[in-house]
Coordinates of C-alpha atoms in Angstrom, one line a residue:
M1 CA 89.5 87.7 87.5
D2 CA 91.8 84.5 88.5
N3 CA 91.5 82.0 85.4
G4 CA 88.9 84.4 83.6
G5 CA 88.2 87.7 82.1
F6 CA 89.5 91.0 82.7
R7 CA 87.2 92.9 84.6
V8 CA 86.6 96.5 83.6
T9 CA 84.2 99.1 85.6
G10 CA 83.6 102.9 85.2
D11 CA 83.3 105.4 82.7
V12 CA 85.7 103.5 79.9
E13 CA 85.9 103.8 76.1
L14 CA 86.9 100.4 74.4
I15 CA 88.7 101.0 71.4
D16 CA 90.6 98.5 69.2
M17 CA 93.4 98.8 67.3
E18 CA 91.7 100.2 63.9
G19 CA 90.1 103.1 65.8
N20 CA 86.7 101.5 66.1
V21 CA 84.7 102.0 69.1
F22 CA 82.6 99.6 70.9
P23 CA 79.4 100.3 72.5
A24 CA 79.7 101.6 75.8
K25 CA 79.0 100.0 79.1
P26 CA 78.9 100.4 82.7
A27 CA 80.9 97.1 83.2
F28 CA 82.1 94.3 80.8
S29 CA 84.6 91.4 81.1
L30 CA 87.2 91.5 78.4
C31 CA 88.6 88.0 77.1
R32 CA 92.2 86.7 78.0
C33 CA 92.3 83.3 76.9
G34 CA 90.8 83.7 73.1
L35 CA 88.3 81.4 73.7
S36 CA 85.2 83.5 73.4
S37 CA 82.8 83.8 70.3
N38 CA 81.9 87.1 71.8
L39 CA 85.4 89.0 71.2
P40 CA 86.9 90.8 72.8
Y41 CA 84.2 90.1 75.5
C42 CA 84.4 87.1 77.9
D43 CA 81.6 84.7 77.4
A44 CA 82.9 82.4 80.1
S45 CA 84.3 79.8 77.4
H46 CA 87.5 79.6 79.5
K47 CA 86.0 77.3 82.2
G48 CA 88.0 74.6 82.9
K49 CA 90.6 75.5 79.8
F50 CA 92.5 78.4 81.0
N51 CA 94.4 78.6 83.8
S52 CA 96.0 82.4 84.6
V53 CA 96.6 84.4 87.8
V54 CA 97.8 87.7 87.2
R55 CA 98.6 90.2 89.6
A56 CA 100.0 93.8 89.4
P57 CA 102.8 94.9 91.9
K58 CA 101.8 96.6 94.8
P59 CA 103.4 100.2 94.8
S60 CA 106.3 100.5 97.2
E61 CA 106.2 102.6 100.1
D62 CA 109.0 105.2 100.1
K63 CA 110.8 105.1 103.5

């Protein structure tokens, strides 16, 4: 989401770099700003303090 967390939905397993598994959820937002008090999840602490718009490149079509 622009200026906010990274939204994840579906059957996804979240594992940290030490191999610890987080409880499964059907949907969640990951913190991108580092300000959340509930890391790795977003708690909206970024509001008014974080500005980031990231877009994945669109796949190019073969001609």
